[in-house]
Amino acid sequence: MSAAIQSLRRDWEHNRPIPGIGTRDDYCLQRGLPLDSKPDFPCSTRSLYRWRPSVGERAAGVFGQSRLRAVTAYVDMDYSMLRKCELYTLDDVRLDILCVDEATGRVVEVTMYVMMEVSSRYVVGWVIKPSSAIKQEDVDELLAYSLQVEGFGIGADYTTHIRFERGTLACSESAQIILEGGSGGRIKIHRTSMDGSIRWVGAPSDVSRGHAAGKAVVESFFRRLHIALMTLPGQRGNKYDNAPQNLGYNGADNFSPGSLAAEAQTLATIERASSGRLKLRLPMLYLREVRAAVRAAIDAHNHSTGHEYSGHSTFTQREVTPGVWEPPL
């Protein structure tokens, strides 16, 4: 607000038009004042602060619809009354780890797609592939497989709801028609809306993006999964600033010479050329090894009890004996 007030006062001093007031010369003519009198800006700072827009209006005007949702009222979603298999949610996540794709010998980013049963937080199905390899048919196959997992499926005498975020890869329209029609209405697929609006008149519209609609449970699982995989080699961090300096990874086939990513890809190429006669120790894992680590982490999650999904908070522990960590009292 202080910057906006300074801008208004600057426009006033330079005789520029101000909405609702006009120029300083217009103000003088309306009140019979000489043009060289140079009156002060007619609104006090206190009045301007009193007329300032709400927090939500400022968030929408400056940052767009997505930020508006973070500061306005929202629905508190309580899953305690959900029946088993009444709600599934699906989402994808890019793992904070690089690995070597054994099919190509290249260092790749990894994307994981998960289907979670919300009432129990049980991960009933998941698929993990190089980021550029996940297609819509993978989501269709994941959906078909997960609904056949023993002990899950669809509700016996109530509707099963499946929620996709529209901003991510979702199931195909044909798969939705088959599931909803073939189940006799016992399956209902939902796709969230998109955030995208014009912030002010004359401004270009925001880039459309999906927004989280009741995805806190699966996002918390992703946070716990990142922590579970944090000790594996090839960490790239959750953003560029957190990536290790020796990683040297700047995107597909773009490595700094002598970096960890370049070394891993070179050794993988040599091992592939030997037709299995050489077994080299790479500084990164193969994709199959990452899958095994993810499978172990999901099994531990599915069979643990008592967790409250506090994955977005800070984890504080103390070392009671060498190598033994416990939560503080």
Short mmCIF file of C-alpha atoms in Angstrom, two decimals:
data_model
loop_
_atom_site.label_atom_id
_atom_site.label_comp_id
_atom_site.label_asym_id
_atom_site.label_seq_id
_atom_site.Cartn_x
_atom_site.Cartn_y
_atom_site.Cartn_z
CA MET A 1 0.00 0.00 0.00
CA SER A 2 2.84 2.42 0.74
CA ALA A 3 4.16 1.95 -2.81
CA ALA A 4 0.68 2.57 -4.25
CA ILE A 5 0.25 5.75 -2.16
CA GLN A 6 3.65 7.05 -3.27
CA SER A 7 2.67 6.40 -6.89
CA LEU A 8 -0.57 8.39 -6.47
CA ARG A 9 1.26 11.31 -4.89
CA ARG A 10 3.89 11.24 -7.65
CA ASP A 11 1.17 11.32 -10.32
CA TRP A 12 -0.43 14.26 -8.53
CA GLU A 13 2.83 16.23 -8.47
CA HIS A 14 3.38 15.60 -12.20
CA ASN A 15 -0.20 16.64 -13.06
CA ARG A 16 -1.17 13.19 -14.32
CA PRO A 17 -4.82 12.05 -14.26
CA ILE A 18 -5.90 10.04 -11.20
CA PRO A 19 -9.10 7.94 -11.40
CA GLY A 20 -11.93 9.67 -9.52
CA ILE A 21 -9.99 12.92 -9.04
CA GLY A 22 -8.48 13.92 -12.38
CA THR A 23 -5.33 15.99 -12.76
CA ARG A 24 -4.16 18.64 -10.33
CA ASP A 25 -5.16 21.35 -12.81
CA ASP A 26 -8.67 19.88 -13.04
CA TYR A 27 -8.87 20.00 -9.25
CA CYS A 28 -7.87 23.66 -9.21
CA LEU A 29 -10.34 24.64 -11.93
CA GLN A 30 -13.22 22.88 -10.18
CA ARG A 31 -12.55 24.84 -6.98
CA GLY A 32 -11.58 28.18 -8.48
CA LEU A 33 -7.96 27.96 -7.39
CA PRO A 34 -5.08 29.39 -9.43
CA LEU A 35 -3.23 26.76 -11.45
CA ASP A 36 0.09 27.70 -9.89
CA SER A 37 -1.16 27.18 -6.33
CA LYS A 38 -0.06 23.53 -6.38
CA PRO A 39 -2.41 22.23 -3.67
CA ASP A 40 -1.48 19.14 -1.68
CA PHE A 41 -2.90 15.76 -2.60
CA PRO A 42 -6.56 15.93 -1.46
CA CYS A 43 -6.61 12.55 0.34
CA SER A 44 -4.80 11.87 3.59
CA THR A 45 -2.68 8.77 4.06
CA ARG A 46 -5.10 7.53 6.71
CA SER A 47 -8.02 7.80 4.27
CA LEU A 48 -6.12 5.92 1.58
CA TYR A 49 -5.32 3.10 3.99
CA ARG A 50 -8.97 3.01 5.04
CA TRP A 51 -10.04 2.61 1.39
CA ARG A 52 -7.51 -0.05 0.54
CA PRO A 53 -8.88 -3.29 -0.93
CA SER A 54 -9.22 -6.43 1.16
CA VAL A 55 -6.46 -9.00 1.48
CA GLY A 56 -8.27 -11.30 -0.94
CA GLU A 57 -8.76 -8.56 -3.54
CA ARG A 58 -5.09 -7.61 -3.39
CA ALA A 59 -4.02 -11.26 -3.66
CA ALA A 60 -6.22 -11.79 -6.70
CA GLY A 61 -5.13 -8.53 -8.33
CA VAL A 62 -1.40 -9.01 -7.81
CA PHE A 63 -0.92 -12.78 -7.88
CA GLY A 64 -4.10 -14.18 -9.43
CA GLN A 65 -6.89 -16.60 -8.60
CA SER A 66 -4.59 -19.28 -7.22
CA ARG A 67 -3.29 -17.01 -4.44
CA LEU A 68 -6.82 -15.80 -3.69
CA ARG A 69 -7.80 -19.32 -2.65
CA ALA A 70 -5.02 -19.36 -0.05
CA VAL A 71 -6.31 -16.27 1.82
CA THR A 72 -10.09 -16.61 1.52
CA ALA A 73 -12.50 -18.86 3.36
CA TYR A 74 -12.33 -22.55 2.56
CA VAL A 75 -14.29 -25.67 3.44
CA ASP A 76 -12.84 -27.74 6.26
CA MET A 77 -12.99 -31.29 4.91
CA ASP A 78 -13.49 -34.05 7.48
CA TYR A 79 -12.83 -37.60 6.27
CA SER A 80 -13.73 -39.31 9.54
CA MET A 81 -17.20 -40.34 8.31
CA LEU A 82 -16.03 -41.75 4.98
CA ARG A 83 -16.86 -45.38 4.34
CA LYS A 84 -14.26 -47.72 2.87
CA CYS A 85 -13.71 -47.18 -0.86
CA GLU A 86 -16.14 -44.26 -0.89
CA LEU A 87 -13.46 -41.85 -2.11
CA TYR A 88 -10.23 -42.33 -4.06
CA THR A 89 -7.87 -39.56 -5.08
CA LEU A 90 -5.12 -39.66 -7.67
CA ASP A 91 -2.16 -37.35 -8.17
CA ASP A 92 1.35 -37.31 -9.59
CA VAL A 93 4.62 -36.15 -8.09
CA ARG A 94 8.15 -35.66 -9.34
CA LEU A 95 10.54 -37.46 -6.99
CA ASP A 96 13.48 -35.46 -5.66
CA ILE A 97 15.93 -37.97 -7.10
CA LEU A 98 17.69 -38.68 -10.39
CA CYS A 99 18.44 -42.19 -11.58
CA VAL A 100 19.68 -44.10 -14.62
CA ASP A 101 17.05 -45.55 -16.92
CA GLU A 102 18.31 -49.06 -17.66
CA ALA A 103 16.35 -49.09 -20.94
CA THR A 104 18.28 -46.15 -22.40
CA GLY A 105 21.29 -45.72 -20.12
CA ARG A 106 20.41 -42.06 -19.59
CA VAL A 107 20.03 -40.07 -16.38
CA VAL A 108 16.37 -39.17 -16.01
CA GLU A 109 13.92 -37.44 -13.72
CA VAL A 110 11.30 -39.71 -12.19
CA THR A 111 7.56 -39.12 -11.93
CA MET A 112 5.23 -41.20 -9.79
CA TYR A 113 1.44 -41.48 -10.12
CA VAL A 114 -0.50 -42.66 -7.06
CA MET A 115 -4.05 -43.80 -6.33
CA MET A 116 -4.99 -43.52 -2.65
CA GLU A 117 -8.06 -44.74 -0.77
CA VAL A 118 -8.81 -41.66 1.31
CA SER A 119 -10.61 -43.09 4.35
CA SER A 120 -7.64 -45.33 5.28
CA ARG A 121 -4.87 -43.39 3.42
CA TYR A 122 -3.92 -46.72 1.83
CA VAL A 123 -1.99 -46.48 -1.43
CA VAL A 124 -3.76 -49.11 -3.52
CA GLY A 125 -1.80 -48.58 -6.72
CA TRP A 126 1.08 -46.61 -8.16
CA VAL A 127 3.22 -46.34 -11.26
CA ILE A 128 6.70 -44.88 -11.57
CA LYS A 129 8.40 -43.98 -14.84
CA PRO A 130 10.78 -41.43 -16.34
CA SER A 131 9.00 -38.07 -16.32
CA SER A 132 8.60 -37.95 -20.08
CA ALA A 133 7.25 -41.52 -20.32
CA ILE A 134 4.00 -41.37 -18.30
CA LYS A 135 1.03 -41.23 -20.67
CA GLN A 136 -2.73 -41.19 -20.29
CA GLU A 137 -2.95 -44.92 -20.91
CA ASP A 138 -0.74 -45.46 -17.84
CA VAL A 139 -3.34 -43.63 -15.75
CA ASP A 140 -6.13 -45.73 -17.26
CA GLU A 141 -4.23 -48.95 -16.47
CA LEU A 142 -3.46 -47.75 -12.93
CA LEU A 143 -7.13 -47.01 -12.36
CA ALA A 144 -8.22 -50.42 -13.71
CA TYR A 145 -5.61 -52.27 -11.64
CA SER A 146 -6.25 -50.39 -8.38
CA LEU A 147 -10.00 -51.04 -8.46
CA GLN A 148 -9.23 -54.79 -8.53
CA VAL A 149 -6.83 -54.83 -5.55
CA GLU A 150 -7.96 -57.39 -2.99
CA GLY A 151 -9.85 -55.82 -0.12
CA PHE A 152 -10.71 -52.64 -2.01
CA GLY A 153 -12.71 -52.03 -5.19
CA ILE A 154 -16.00 -50.10 -5.02
CA GLY A 155 -18.64 -49.64 -2.35
CA ALA A 156 -21.21 -52.40 -1.89
CA ASP A 157 -24.32 -50.20 -1.61
CA TYR A 158 -22.96 -46.67 -1.99
CA THR A 159 -21.27 -44.65 -4.74
CA THR A 160 -17.49 -44.72 -5.11
CA HIS A 161 -16.07 -41.32 -6.00
CA ILE A 162 -12.73 -40.94 -7.83
CA ARG A 163 -11.16 -37.48 -7.88
CA PHE A 164 -8.62 -36.18 -10.40
CA GLU A 165 -6.99 -32.78 -10.43
CA ARG A 166 -7.64 -31.22 -13.82
CA GLY A 167 -4.18 -29.65 -13.92
CA THR A 168 -2.45 -33.05 -13.98
CA LEU A 169 -2.69 -36.07 -16.25
CA ALA A 170 -6.10 -37.69 -15.69
CA CYS A 171 -7.92 -40.70 -17.06
CA SER A 172 -9.29 -40.54 -20.58
CA GLU A 173 -12.87 -39.58 -21.35
CA SER A 174 -13.50 -43.06 -22.79
CA ALA A 175 -12.29 -44.73 -19.57
CA GLN A 176 -14.59 -42.47 -17.56
CA ILE A 177 -17.58 -43.38 -19.72
CA ILE A 178 -16.83 -47.12 -19.41
CA LEU A 179 -16.34 -47.01 -15.62
CA GLU A 180 -19.39 -44.89 -14.88
CA GLY A 181 -21.65 -46.65 -17.37
CA GLY A 182 -20.38 -50.18 -16.75
CA SER A 183 -20.82 -49.84 -12.98
CA GLY A 184 -24.39 -48.68 -13.29
CA GLY A 185 -23.60 -45.34 -11.68
CA ARG A 186 -21.78 -46.89 -8.69
CA ILE A 187 -18.57 -45.15 -9.80
CA LYS A 188 -18.48 -41.38 -10.23
CA ILE A 189 -15.35 -39.63 -11.57
CA HIS A 190 -14.73 -35.99 -10.67
CA ARG A 191 -12.30 -33.52 -12.20
CA THR A 192 -11.48 -30.34 -10.30
CA SER A 193 -11.83 -26.92 -11.87
CA MET A 194 -8.98 -24.76 -13.11
CA ASP A 195 -7.63 -21.54 -11.64
CA GLY A 196 -7.23 -18.90 -14.33
CA SER A 197 -8.67 -15.40 -14.47
CA ILE A 198 -8.00 -11.81 -15.49
CA ARG A 199 -6.48 -9.92 -12.58
CA TRP A 200 -7.64 -6.49 -13.73
CA VAL A 201 -9.34 -4.98 -16.79
CA GLY A 202 -6.97 -4.98 -19.72
CA ALA A 203 -4.53 -7.47 -18.22
CA PRO A 204 -3.81 -10.81 -19.90
CA SER A 205 -5.46 -13.81 -18.29
CA ASP A 206 -3.44 -15.98 -15.91
CA VAL A 207 -2.07 -19.30 -17.10
CA SER A 208 -4.64 -21.94 -16.16
CA ARG A 209 -3.57 -24.36 -13.48
CA GLY A 210 -5.30 -27.02 -11.43
CA HIS A 211 -5.85 -26.36 -7.75
CA ALA A 212 -5.78 -28.79 -4.87
CA ALA A 213 -9.30 -29.86 -3.94
CA GLY A 214 -9.11 -32.09 -0.88
CA LYS A 215 -5.65 -33.38 -1.87
CA ALA A 216 -4.01 -32.76 1.50
CA VAL A 217 -3.90 -36.48 2.32
CA VAL A 218 -2.01 -37.47 -0.81
CA GLU A 219 0.26 -34.40 -0.67
CA SER A 220 1.18 -35.31 2.91
CA PHE A 221 2.02 -38.81 1.73
CA PHE A 222 4.31 -37.36 -0.94
CA ARG A 223 6.09 -35.34 1.75
CA ARG A 224 6.62 -38.47 3.83
CA LEU A 225 7.82 -40.34 0.74
CA HIS A 226 10.43 -37.64 -0.03
CA ILE A 227 11.73 -37.98 3.52
CA ALA A 228 11.85 -41.78 3.25
CA LEU A 229 13.94 -41.55 0.05
CA MET A 230 16.19 -38.74 1.26
CA THR A 231 19.21 -40.97 1.93
CA LEU A 232 19.32 -42.48 -1.56
CA PRO A 233 22.07 -41.32 -3.96
CA GLY A 234 21.17 -38.95 -6.77
CA GLN A 235 19.24 -36.41 -4.69
CA ARG A 236 18.32 -33.33 -6.71
CA GLY A 237 16.30 -31.46 -4.07
CA ASN A 238 12.81 -30.04 -4.34
CA LYS A 239 14.05 -26.99 -6.26
CA TYR A 240 17.14 -25.80 -8.11
CA ASP A 241 18.66 -24.00 -5.10
CA ASN A 242 18.57 -27.21 -3.04
CA ALA A 243 20.36 -29.36 -5.62
CA PRO A 244 23.91 -30.51 -4.67
CA GLN A 245 26.58 -28.55 -6.52
CA ASN A 246 28.28 -31.69 -7.83
CA LEU A 247 25.08 -33.01 -9.42
CA GLY A 248 25.56 -30.93 -12.56
CA TYR A 249 22.11 -31.75 -13.94
CA ASN A 250 20.41 -28.98 -15.94
CA GLY A 251 17.78 -30.98 -17.77
CA ALA A 252 17.71 -33.87 -20.22
CA ASP A 253 21.13 -34.49 -21.82
CA ASN A 254 22.46 -31.30 -20.27
CA PHE A 255 25.19 -32.11 -17.77
CA SER A 256 28.16 -30.17 -16.51
CA PRO A 257 31.41 -31.91 -17.57
CA GLY A 258 32.78 -34.12 -14.81
CA SER A 259 29.58 -33.88 -12.78
CA LEU A 260 27.86 -36.71 -10.93
CA ALA A 261 25.13 -37.00 -13.57
CA ALA A 262 27.63 -37.07 -16.44
CA GLU A 263 29.74 -39.74 -14.69
CA ALA A 264 26.71 -41.92 -13.99
CA GLN A 265 25.56 -41.77 -17.61
CA THR A 266 29.08 -42.53 -18.92
CA LEU A 267 29.46 -45.59 -16.67
CA ALA A 268 25.96 -46.80 -17.59
CA THR A 269 26.85 -46.53 -21.29
CA ILE A 270 30.02 -48.59 -20.75
CA GLU A 271 28.10 -51.23 -18.80
CA ARG A 272 25.43 -51.48 -21.52
CA ALA A 273 28.09 -51.82 -24.21
CA SER A 274 29.62 -54.80 -22.36
CA SER A 275 26.37 -56.80 -22.78
CA GLY A 276 26.26 -57.65 -19.09
CA ARG A 277 29.91 -58.73 -18.74
CA LEU A 278 30.75 -55.65 -16.65
CA LYS A 279 29.04 -54.70 -13.39
CA LEU A 280 30.12 -51.18 -12.48
CA ARG A 281 29.34 -49.29 -9.31
CA LEU A 282 27.40 -46.22 -10.45
CA PRO A 283 27.08 -43.05 -8.33
CA MET A 284 23.32 -43.22 -8.95
CA LEU A 285 20.68 -45.92 -8.74
CA TYR A 286 19.02 -47.61 -11.69
CA LEU A 287 15.31 -47.00 -12.14
CA ARG A 288 14.53 -50.57 -10.99
CA GLU A 289 16.37 -49.87 -7.73
CA VAL A 290 14.39 -46.68 -7.19
CA ARG A 291 11.18 -48.66 -7.79
CA ALA A 292 12.25 -51.18 -5.13
CA ALA A 293 12.96 -48.36 -2.63
CA VAL A 294 9.60 -46.74 -3.37
CA ARG A 295 7.83 -50.08 -2.99
CA ALA A 296 9.43 -50.59 0.43
CA ALA A 297 8.46 -47.06 1.52
CA ILE A 298 4.84 -47.57 0.39
CA ASP A 299 4.63 -50.95 2.13
CA ALA A 300 5.87 -49.32 5.34
CA HIS A 301 3.31 -46.55 4.94
CA ASN A 302 0.42 -48.92 4.23
CA HIS A 303 1.17 -51.11 7.24
CA SER A 304 1.99 -48.38 9.78
CA THR A 305 -0.66 -47.26 12.25
CA GLY A 306 -1.26 -44.18 14.33
CA HIS A 307 0.21 -41.62 11.93
CA GLU A 308 -1.57 -38.27 11.78
CA TYR A 309 -0.20 -37.05 8.46
CA SER A 310 1.87 -34.24 9.89
CA GLY A 311 4.28 -34.52 6.97
CA HIS A 312 4.27 -30.79 6.22
CA SER A 313 5.58 -29.80 9.65
CA THR A 314 9.14 -29.82 11.00
CA PHE A 315 10.52 -33.11 12.27
CA THR A 316 12.53 -32.66 15.47
CA GLN A 317 14.50 -35.57 16.95
CA ARG A 318 17.33 -36.09 19.43
CA GLU A 319 20.17 -38.62 19.32
CA VAL A 320 19.88 -40.61 22.56
CA THR A 321 22.72 -43.00 21.68
CA PRO A 322 24.99 -43.11 18.63
CA GLY A 323 22.79 -43.73 15.61
CA VAL A 324 19.55 -43.94 17.65
CA TRP A 325 17.12 -41.03 17.21
CA GLU A 326 13.90 -40.41 19.12
CA PRO A 327 11.32 -37.63 19.24
CA PRO A 328 12.00 -35.13 22.06
CA LEU A 329 10.02 -35.50 25.25
#
